[in-house]
Amino acid sequence: MNNAELYHRSNTKQKRDSLQCLEEYGKRIKWKNGRITVIDIGCGDGSVTTSILKKNIPNNCERLLGCDISENMVQFANEHYANDHTSFTVQDIEGDLPTEFRGNFDNAFSFFVLHWIQNQEMAFTNIYDLLKIEGECFLVFVAHTLMFEVYRILSRSTRWKFWLKDVERFISPYHDCQDPVKKVKQMMTSIGFTSVEVEFLQKAFTFPNLDALKDFVRSINPFQIPKDLEEDYLLDLFNVLRDVRIIDYASSNVDGPIKATLNYSLIVAKGRK
Ligand SMILES: C[S@@+](CC[C@H](N)C(=O)[O-])C[C@H]1O[C@@H](n2cnc3c(N)ncnc32)[C@H](O)[C@@H]1O
C-alpha cells in the first residue's frame, strides 16, 4: 500500500464512497465561521483530499493539510496537488503527535484508513487531540469485508503462511465484531467526543473488469510479498476470490464479462470535541 502511482489509478471505489458519505452525512458537519483549518488523515495519493474533500468543504478553509504514514504517498501528493492552501506531510496517526498538530484543526477527516490501525484508542485519541475546542471529525472506515477472510485463507496455505504471518494486523478491528457501531460510539465517548453519531453502511462495488480488480487488490495489498513471487501470489489470491465468489462466473452472462463484486460494510463516525 505504498505505491502511490498504482493507488492513484486504482482508487475509484474509495473516491465513489468518500463522495457518497460526504454527500449523505456531510450535511450534519458543523463548520465554523471565519477562517478554518482542515486535516485529512491518511490522505494517500492526495486525490480524495483534493478532488472530493476540498470540493465539499466551505471556501473559508485557509489551510488543508493531508497527512499519511507513507513517505511515497506524501511525496506524490505534494508533487501533484500541493498549492498555497493545500499541503501534505508525513504523520503516523497511531504515533506521537507533534506539538504543532495539537488543538490546531477545526475539522478532521479520514477516508479508508482507520481499519488498518490496531491501536484504535491511540488513533482516536490523537484525532481528538488535534482538534480545536468544538472542532469536529468525520471518519469513514471499513468494518467487515470478505477480503479480510481471503487474507486469512491465504495465510493458512503452506505457500503463503510465511509472508502473511502477521495477517491479523491487517484485518479491521471491527471485522469480527457483532456491533461495531456500539463499539466505536463507546470508544469515542470515553475519549471525550460529544455529539457522537455512528452509521453502519452496507456497500458493494462491481469492478469493470478483472484487471481493475487486480489493480485494486495490488494497490491495497499490505503484505511484503517479494517481487518475484508477486504474480504467483496474485494467481492464488484470484483463485480464492473465485472460491468465495467475489469473482463470480455463475452470475455472469455466458458471453459477457465475469462479474467481480466486492461486498463490504463501512462505518461513518462523527464527533465533536
Ligand atoms: C486505502 S488508503 C486511503 C487513502 C485516501 N484516504 C483515499 O481514500 O483514497 C490508506 C492510507 O492510509 C495510510 N495509513 C495507514 N496507516 C496509517 C497511519 N497509522 N497513519 C497515517 N496514515 C496511515 C496508508 O499509507 C494509505 O495511504
Tab-separated table of C-alpha atoms in Angstrom, residues 36-37 50 134 141 153:
chain	number	residue	atom	x	y	z
A	36	ILE	CA	-10.778	27.278	9.267
A	37	THR	CA	-8.041	24.654	9.087
A	50	THR	CA	-8.291	17.477	-3.322
A	134	GLU	CA	-15.703	22.492	19.203
A	141	PHE	CA	-13.521	3.189	7.502
A	153	ILE	CA	-7.440	-18.231	3.896
